[in-house]
Amino acid sequence: WDQSFGEYGSYGEVQVPTAAKGAEASNPGAIFSFVVKSGGNDFHGSFFGDWQDGSFQSNNVNDRLLQRGFNPSGNKFTRYNDLTAELGGPIIRDKFWFYSSYGYTYAGQFVPGFISEKSGEPVVFHTTLHSPTVKLTYQLTNAMKLETMGQFNRKHAPYRTGDQFTPLEATQNQLSKGGVGPTLKWTYIINPTMTTDLGMSRS
């Protein structure tokens, strides 16, 4: 029990049930259950960075295709970034831990025919995502713990609906915010064969 709650990164899994579900699922279809990591008695962190630009995109349009009338499209890939940082550790050793992470994603490309009506030039269609997460875990007793978590997402697609028929000036500026939390969960290990959970969440 102590190790399962004090071990950093022990639980970072995703469960995807697709069969019949219980009363906790309000809608039909697949349900995703994300288990967020918890901090431990030592500070641990990690950083992941993924970067690509248009030079990573190959071109398989050769002279033979061009001679046969193939018209290469303008869906040139411009840039992709995926950055994630995480840190977890103790607030009070053996009693109170934290875990935090932040994710940033950017994806951009040229969409065939999508231009600025004012300049007549192609415009980069891009989307940006921000995903911060915070979790606190408090050990009430050897058999009881309390958790709270919040994950808040922000999506910005400034040229949503842009295509060959919709120029930049007529697109929608999508700025959406969502997330899960704050949540509150109480867990009690009654005995080696029985556990009870009580939780509240906002989404």
PDB file of C-alpha atoms in Angstrom:
ATOM      1  CA  TRP A   1       0.000   0.000   0.000  1.00  0.00           C
ATOM      2  CA  ASP A   2       2.691   2.506   0.999  1.00  0.00           C
ATOM      3  CA  GLN A   3       4.737   1.756  -2.093  1.00  0.00           C
ATOM      4  CA  SER A   4       1.791   1.938  -4.458  1.00  0.00           C
ATOM      5  CA  PHE A   5       0.977   5.479  -3.336  1.00  0.00           C
ATOM      6  CA  GLY A   6       4.539   6.659  -2.799  1.00  0.00           C
ATOM      7  CA  GLU A   7       6.020   5.356  -6.041  1.00  0.00           C
ATOM      8  CA  TYR A   8       6.396   8.144  -8.591  1.00  0.00           C
ATOM      9  CA  GLY A   9       4.994   7.250 -11.959  1.00  0.00           C
ATOM     10  CA  SER A  10       3.591   3.861 -10.976  1.00  0.00           C
ATOM     11  CA  TYR A  11       0.190   4.667 -12.400  1.00  0.00           C
ATOM     12  CA  GLY A  12       0.164   6.411 -15.756  1.00  0.00           C
ATOM     13  CA  GLU A  13      -2.125   4.061 -17.630  1.00  0.00           C
ATOM     14  CA  VAL A  14      -5.213   4.344 -19.837  1.00  0.00           C
ATOM     15  CA  GLN A  15      -8.101   1.867 -19.802  1.00  0.00           C
ATOM     16  CA  VAL A  16     -10.582   1.734 -22.703  1.00  0.00           C
ATOM     17  CA  PRO A  17     -13.606  -0.489 -21.969  1.00  0.00           C
ATOM     18  CA  THR A  18     -15.848  -1.006 -25.011  1.00  0.00           C
ATOM     19  CA  ALA A  19     -18.365  -3.509 -23.598  1.00  0.00           C
ATOM     20  CA  ALA A  20     -21.448  -2.737 -21.493  1.00  0.00           C
ATOM     21  CA  LYS A  21     -20.752  -0.120 -18.832  1.00  0.00           C
ATOM     22  CA  GLY A  22     -22.088   0.728 -15.397  1.00  0.00           C
ATOM     23  CA  ALA A  23     -23.949   3.726 -14.024  1.00  0.00           C
ATOM     24  CA  GLU A  24     -20.793   5.882 -13.932  1.00  0.00           C
ATOM     25  CA  ALA A  25     -20.950   6.234 -17.761  1.00  0.00           C
ATOM     26  CA  SER A  26     -23.626   8.698 -18.857  1.00  0.00           C
ATOM     27  CA  ASN A  27     -23.429   7.985 -22.616  1.00  0.00           C
ATOM     28  CA  PRO A  28     -23.123   4.917 -24.872  1.00  0.00           C
ATOM     29  CA  GLY A  29     -19.889   4.091 -26.691  1.00  0.00           C
ATOM     30  CA  ALA A  30     -16.299   3.688 -25.537  1.00  0.00           C
ATOM     31  CA  ILE A  31     -15.289   5.155 -22.180  1.00  0.00           C
ATOM     32  CA  PHE A  32     -11.722   6.244 -21.374  1.00  0.00           C
ATOM     33  CA  SER A  33     -10.296   5.958 -17.863  1.00  0.00           C
ATOM     34  CA  PHE A  34      -7.061   7.914 -17.403  1.00  0.00           C
ATOM     35  CA  VAL A  35      -5.017   7.283 -14.271  1.00  0.00           C
ATOM     36  CA  VAL A  36      -2.786  10.300 -13.570  1.00  0.00           C
ATOM     37  CA  LYS A  37       0.608   9.765 -11.940  1.00  0.00           C
ATOM     38  CA  SER A  38       1.230  10.626  -8.274  1.00  0.00           C
ATOM     39  CA  GLY A  39       4.351  12.154  -6.746  1.00  0.00           C
ATOM     40  CA  GLY A  40       6.589  10.288  -4.304  1.00  0.00           C
ATOM     41  CA  ASN A  41       9.181  10.899  -1.592  1.00  0.00           C
ATOM     42  CA  ASP A  42      11.836  11.862  -4.158  1.00  0.00           C
ATOM     43  CA  PHE A  43      11.674  14.581  -6.779  1.00  0.00           C
ATOM     44  CA  HIS A  44      11.498  13.247 -10.312  1.00  0.00           C
ATOM     45  CA  GLY A  45      10.872  14.968 -13.603  1.00  0.00           C
ATOM     46  CA  SER A  46      11.233  14.551 -17.330  1.00  0.00           C
ATOM     47  CA  PHE A  47      11.138  16.564 -20.535  1.00  0.00           C
ATOM     48  CA  PHE A  48      10.147  15.469 -24.025  1.00  0.00           C
ATOM     49  CA  GLY A  49      10.612  17.543 -27.156  1.00  0.00           C
ATOM     50  CA  ASP A  50       9.580  16.748 -30.720  1.00  0.00           C
ATOM     51  CA  TRP A  51      10.354  19.182 -33.535  1.00  0.00           C
ATOM     52  CA  GLN A  52       9.870  18.913 -37.299  1.00  0.00           C
ATOM     53  CA  ASP A  53       9.716  21.399 -40.136  1.00  0.00           C
ATOM     54  CA  GLY A  54       8.979  21.276 -43.843  1.00  0.00           C
ATOM     55  CA  SER A  55      12.412  19.857 -44.686  1.00  0.00           C
ATOM     56  CA  PHE A  56      11.274  16.526 -43.161  1.00  0.00           C
ATOM     57  CA  GLN A  57       8.572  16.173 -45.819  1.00  0.00           C
ATOM     58  CA  SER A  58       9.608  14.261 -48.909  1.00  0.00           C
ATOM     59  CA  ASN A  59       8.347  14.812 -52.445  1.00  0.00           C
ATOM     60  CA  ASN A  60       7.471  11.839 -54.638  1.00  0.00           C
ATOM     61  CA  VAL A  61       6.101  13.875 -57.575  1.00  0.00           C
ATOM     62  CA  ASN A  62       8.498  13.117 -60.418  1.00  0.00           C
ATOM     63  CA  ASP A  63       8.655  14.232 -64.071  1.00  0.00           C
ATOM     64  CA  ARG A  64       6.752  11.160 -65.220  1.00  0.00           C
ATOM     65  CA  LEU A  65       3.748  12.087 -63.061  1.00  0.00           C
ATOM     66  CA  LEU A  66       3.901  15.716 -64.177  1.00  0.00           C
ATOM     67  CA  GLN A  67       3.983  14.686 -67.851  1.00  0.00           C
ATOM     68  CA  ARG A  68       0.856  12.592 -67.310  1.00  0.00           C
ATOM     69  CA  GLY A  69      -1.023  15.633 -66.021  1.00  0.00           C
ATOM     70  CA  PHE A  70      -0.670  15.198 -62.272  1.00  0.00           C
ATOM     71  CA  ASN A  71      -1.170  18.488 -60.458  1.00  0.00           C
ATOM     72  CA  PRO A  72       0.797  18.540 -57.172  1.00  0.00           C
ATOM     73  CA  SER A  73      -1.226  20.013 -54.313  1.00  0.00           C
ATOM     74  CA  GLY A  74      -0.084  22.766 -52.001  1.00  0.00           C
ATOM     75  CA  ASN A  75      -0.462  20.907 -48.691  1.00  0.00           C
ATOM     76  CA  LYS A  76       3.114  21.687 -47.683  1.00  0.00           C
ATOM     77  CA  PHE A  77       3.883  20.728 -44.096  1.00  0.00           C
ATOM     78  CA  THR A  78       5.392  23.742 -42.310  1.00  0.00           C
ATOM     79  CA  ARG A  79       6.114  22.879 -38.678  1.00  0.00           C
ATOM     80  CA  TYR A  80       5.209  20.474 -35.880  1.00  0.00           C
ATOM     81  CA  ASN A  81       6.233  20.828 -32.200  1.00  0.00           C
ATOM     82  CA  ASP A  82       5.315  18.618 -29.257  1.00  0.00           C
ATOM     83  CA  LEU A  83       6.813  19.620 -25.896  1.00  0.00           C
ATOM     84  CA  THR A  84       6.000  18.012 -22.535  1.00  0.00           C
ATOM     85  CA  ALA A  85       7.529  18.621 -19.096  1.00  0.00           C
ATOM     86  CA  GLU A  86       6.597  16.921 -15.821  1.00  0.00           C
ATOM     87  CA  LEU A  87       7.693  17.108 -12.191  1.00  0.00           C
ATOM     88  CA  GLY A  88       6.588  15.256  -9.070  1.00  0.00           C
ATOM     89  CA  GLY A  89       7.766  14.951  -5.495  1.00  0.00           C
ATOM     90  CA  PRO A  90       7.040  15.420  -1.795  1.00  0.00           C
ATOM     91  CA  ILE A  91       5.407  18.368  -0.076  1.00  0.00           C
ATOM     92  CA  ILE A  92       5.539  16.473   3.237  1.00  0.00           C
ATOM     93  CA  ARG A  93       7.531  13.237   3.099  1.00  0.00           C
ATOM     94  CA  ASP A  94       5.478  10.058   3.622  1.00  0.00           C
ATOM     95  CA  LYS A  95       2.325  12.173   3.806  1.00  0.00           C
ATOM     96  CA  PHE A  96       1.699  14.692   1.029  1.00  0.00           C
ATOM     97  CA  TRP A  97       2.858  14.567  -2.627  1.00  0.00           C
ATOM     98  CA  PHE A  98       2.356  16.507  -5.842  1.00  0.00           C
ATOM     99  CA  TYR A  99       2.561  15.785  -9.561  1.00  0.00           C
ATOM    100  CA  SER A 100       2.438  18.373 -12.348  1.00  0.00           C
ATOM    101  CA  SER A 101       2.874  18.392 -16.100  1.00  0.00           C
ATOM    102  CA  TYR A 102       2.499  20.767 -19.021  1.00  0.00           C
ATOM    103  CA  GLY A 103       2.050  19.903 -22.676  1.00  0.00           C
ATOM    104  CA  TYR A 104       2.363  22.177 -25.718  1.00  0.00           C
ATOM    105  CA  THR A 105       1.602  21.107 -29.290  1.00  0.00           C
ATOM    106  CA  TYR A 106       1.742  23.109 -32.523  1.00  0.00           C
ATOM    107  CA  ALA A 107       0.906  21.791 -35.992  1.00  0.00           C
ATOM    108  CA  GLY A 108       0.900  23.872 -39.173  1.00  0.00           C
ATOM    109  CA  GLN A 109       0.588  23.238 -42.884  1.00  0.00           C
ATOM    110  CA  PHE A 110      -0.598  24.837 -46.113  1.00  0.00           C
ATOM    111  CA  VAL A 111      -4.067  23.695 -47.181  1.00  0.00           C
ATOM    112  CA  PRO A 112      -4.543  23.563 -50.985  1.00  0.00           C
ATOM    113  CA  GLY A 113      -6.396  26.681 -52.109  1.00  0.00           C
ATOM    114  CA  PHE A 114      -6.487  28.333 -48.680  1.00  0.00           C
ATOM    115  CA  ILE A 115      -5.293  31.923 -49.170  1.00  0.00           C
ATOM    116  CA  SER A 116      -5.685  35.438 -47.876  1.00  0.00           C
ATOM    117  CA  GLU A 117      -8.207  37.233 -50.062  1.00  0.00           C
ATOM    118  CA  LYS A 118      -6.440  40.522 -49.385  1.00  0.00           C
ATOM    119  CA  SER A 119      -2.957  39.454 -50.484  1.00  0.00           C
ATOM    120  CA  GLY A 120      -3.726  36.394 -52.602  1.00  0.00           C
ATOM    121  CA  GLU A 121      -0.928  34.514 -50.801  1.00  0.00           C
ATOM    122  CA  PRO A 122      -1.222  31.033 -49.202  1.00  0.00           C
ATOM    123  CA  VAL A 123      -1.793  31.023 -45.435  1.00  0.00           C
ATOM    124  CA  VAL A 124      -0.471  28.516 -42.903  1.00  0.00           C
ATOM    125  CA  PHE A 125      -3.371  26.640 -41.319  1.00  0.00           C
ATOM    126  CA  HIS A 126      -2.246  25.905 -37.771  1.00  0.00           C
ATOM    127  CA  THR A 127      -3.539  24.619 -34.437  1.00  0.00           C
ATOM    128  CA  THR A 128      -2.044  25.103 -30.967  1.00  0.00           C
ATOM    129  CA  LEU A 129      -2.805  22.994 -27.863  1.00  0.00           C
ATOM    130  CA  HIS A 130      -1.923  23.707 -24.214  1.00  0.00           C
ATOM    131  CA  SER A 131      -2.482  20.994 -21.551  1.00  0.00           C
ATOM    132  CA  PRO A 132      -1.492  21.658 -17.907  1.00  0.00           C
ATOM    133  CA  THR A 133      -2.161  19.010 -15.220  1.00  0.00           C
ATOM    134  CA  VAL A 134      -1.825  19.169 -11.416  1.00  0.00           C
ATOM    135  CA  LYS A 135      -2.469  16.395  -8.873  1.00  0.00           C
ATOM    136  CA  LEU A 136      -2.165  16.342  -5.066  1.00  0.00           C
ATOM    137  CA  THR A 137      -2.195  13.162  -2.954  1.00  0.00           C
ATOM    138  CA  TYR A 138      -2.565  13.125   0.838  1.00  0.00           C
ATOM    139  CA  GLN A 139      -2.107   9.984   2.959  1.00  0.00           C
ATOM    140  CA  LEU A 140      -4.758  10.171   5.695  1.00  0.00           C
ATOM    141  CA  THR A 141      -3.862   6.831   7.320  1.00  0.00           C
ATOM    142  CA  ASN A 142      -2.003   3.676   6.289  1.00  0.00           C
ATOM    143  CA  ALA A 143      -5.203   2.453   4.621  1.00  0.00           C
ATOM    144  CA  MET A 144      -6.768   5.708   3.479  1.00  0.00           C
ATOM    145  CA  LYS A 145      -5.825   8.476   1.048  1.00  0.00           C
ATOM    146  CA  LEU A 146      -7.295  11.625  -0.491  1.00  0.00           C
ATOM    147  CA  GLU A 147      -6.578  12.869  -4.032  1.00  0.00           C
ATOM    148  CA  THR A 148      -7.442  15.988  -5.994  1.00  0.00           C
ATOM    149  CA  MET A 149      -6.609  16.619  -9.622  1.00  0.00           C
ATOM    150  CA  GLY A 150      -7.186  19.181 -12.351  1.00  0.00           C
ATOM    151  CA  GLN A 151      -6.402  19.076 -16.061  1.00  0.00           C
ATOM    152  CA  PHE A 152      -7.248  22.092 -18.187  1.00  0.00           C
ATOM    153  CA  ASN A 153      -6.927  22.185 -21.955  1.00  0.00           C
ATOM    154  CA  ARG A 154      -6.830  25.121 -24.366  1.00  0.00           C
ATOM    155  CA  LYS A 155      -7.125  24.778 -28.150  1.00  0.00           C
ATOM    156  CA  HIS A 156      -6.535  27.632 -30.572  1.00  0.00           C
ATOM    157  CA  ALA A 157      -7.318  27.180 -34.274  1.00  0.00           C
ATOM    158  CA  PRO A 158      -7.416  30.758 -35.624  1.00  0.00           C
ATOM    159  CA  TYR A 159      -8.416  29.762 -39.174  1.00  0.00           C
ATOM    160  CA  ARG A 160     -10.978  27.054 -38.459  1.00  0.00           C
ATOM    161  CA  THR A 161     -13.133  26.137 -41.527  1.00  0.00           C
ATOM    162  CA  GLY A 162     -10.431  27.501 -43.865  1.00  0.00           C
ATOM    163  CA  ASP A 163     -10.217  25.709 -47.232  1.00  0.00           C
ATOM    164  CA  GLN A 164     -10.138  26.418 -50.969  1.00  0.00           C
ATOM    165  CA  PHE A 165     -13.619  27.961 -50.774  1.00  0.00           C
ATOM    166  CA  THR A 166     -13.115  29.896 -47.501  1.00  0.00           C
ATOM    167  CA  PRO A 167     -10.328  32.516 -47.473  1.00  0.00           C
ATOM    168  CA  LEU A 168      -8.589  33.687 -44.309  1.00  0.00           C
ATOM    169  CA  GLU A 169     -10.885  36.673 -43.904  1.00  0.00           C
ATOM    170  CA  ALA A 170     -13.994  34.421 -43.710  1.00  0.00           C
ATOM    171  CA  THR A 171     -12.671  31.785 -41.289  1.00  0.00           C
ATOM    172  CA  GLN A 172     -13.694  31.220 -37.686  1.00  0.00           C
ATOM    173  CA  ASN A 173     -11.300  31.930 -34.823  1.00  0.00           C
ATOM    174  CA  GLN A 174     -11.716  28.906 -32.549  1.00  0.00           C
ATOM    175  CA  LEU A 175     -10.489  29.347 -28.978  1.00  0.00           C
ATOM    176  CA  SER A 176     -11.894  26.536 -26.866  1.00  0.00           C
ATOM    177  CA  LYS A 177     -11.183  25.666 -23.244  1.00  0.00           C
ATOM    178  CA  GLY A 178     -12.068  22.471 -21.433  1.00  0.00           C
ATOM    179  CA  GLY A 179     -10.794  19.969 -18.978  1.00  0.00           C
ATOM    180  CA  VAL A 180     -11.422  17.703 -16.054  1.00  0.00           C
ATOM    181  CA  GLY A 181     -11.437  18.963 -12.498  1.00  0.00           C
ATOM    182  CA  PRO A 182     -11.126  19.857  -9.900  1.00  0.00           C
ATOM    183  CA  THR A 183     -11.769  16.290  -8.800  1.00  0.00           C
ATOM    184  CA  LEU A 184     -11.813  14.856  -5.287  1.00  0.00           C
ATOM    185  CA  LYS A 185     -11.377  11.150  -4.532  1.00  0.00           C
ATOM    186  CA  TRP A 186     -11.295   9.293  -1.213  1.00  0.00           C
ATOM    187  CA  THR A 187      -9.954   5.718  -1.191  1.00  0.00           C
ATOM    188  CA  TYR A 188     -10.119   3.276   1.720  1.00  0.00           C
ATOM    189  CA  ILE A 189      -8.589  -0.216   1.816  1.00  0.00           C
ATOM    190  CA  ILE A 190     -10.969  -2.099   4.096  1.00  0.00           C
ATOM    191  CA  ASN A 191      -9.040  -5.379   3.948  1.00  0.00           C
ATOM    192  CA  PRO A 192      -6.838  -7.237   1.424  1.00  0.00           C
ATOM    193  CA  THR A 193      -9.896  -8.226  -0.631  1.00  0.00           C
ATOM    194  CA  MET A 194     -12.114  -5.135  -0.375  1.00  0.00           C
ATOM    195  CA  THR A 195     -11.609  -1.481  -1.371  1.00  0.00           C
ATOM    196  CA  THR A 196     -14.057   1.401  -1.430  1.00  0.00           C
ATOM    197  CA  ASP A 197     -13.839   4.671  -3.394  1.00  0.00           C
ATOM    198  CA  LEU A 198     -15.849   7.864  -3.158  1.00  0.00           C
ATOM    199  CA  GLY A 199     -15.294  10.599  -5.690  1.00  0.00           C
ATOM    200  CA  MET A 200     -16.618  13.823  -7.171  1.00  0.00           C
ATOM    201  CA  SER A 201     -15.505  15.393 -10.425  1.00  0.00           C
ATOM    202  CA  ARG A 202     -16.254  18.309 -12.696  1.00  0.00           C
ATOM    203  CA  SER A 203     -15.727  18.305 -16.460  1.00  0.00           C
TER     204      SER A 203
END
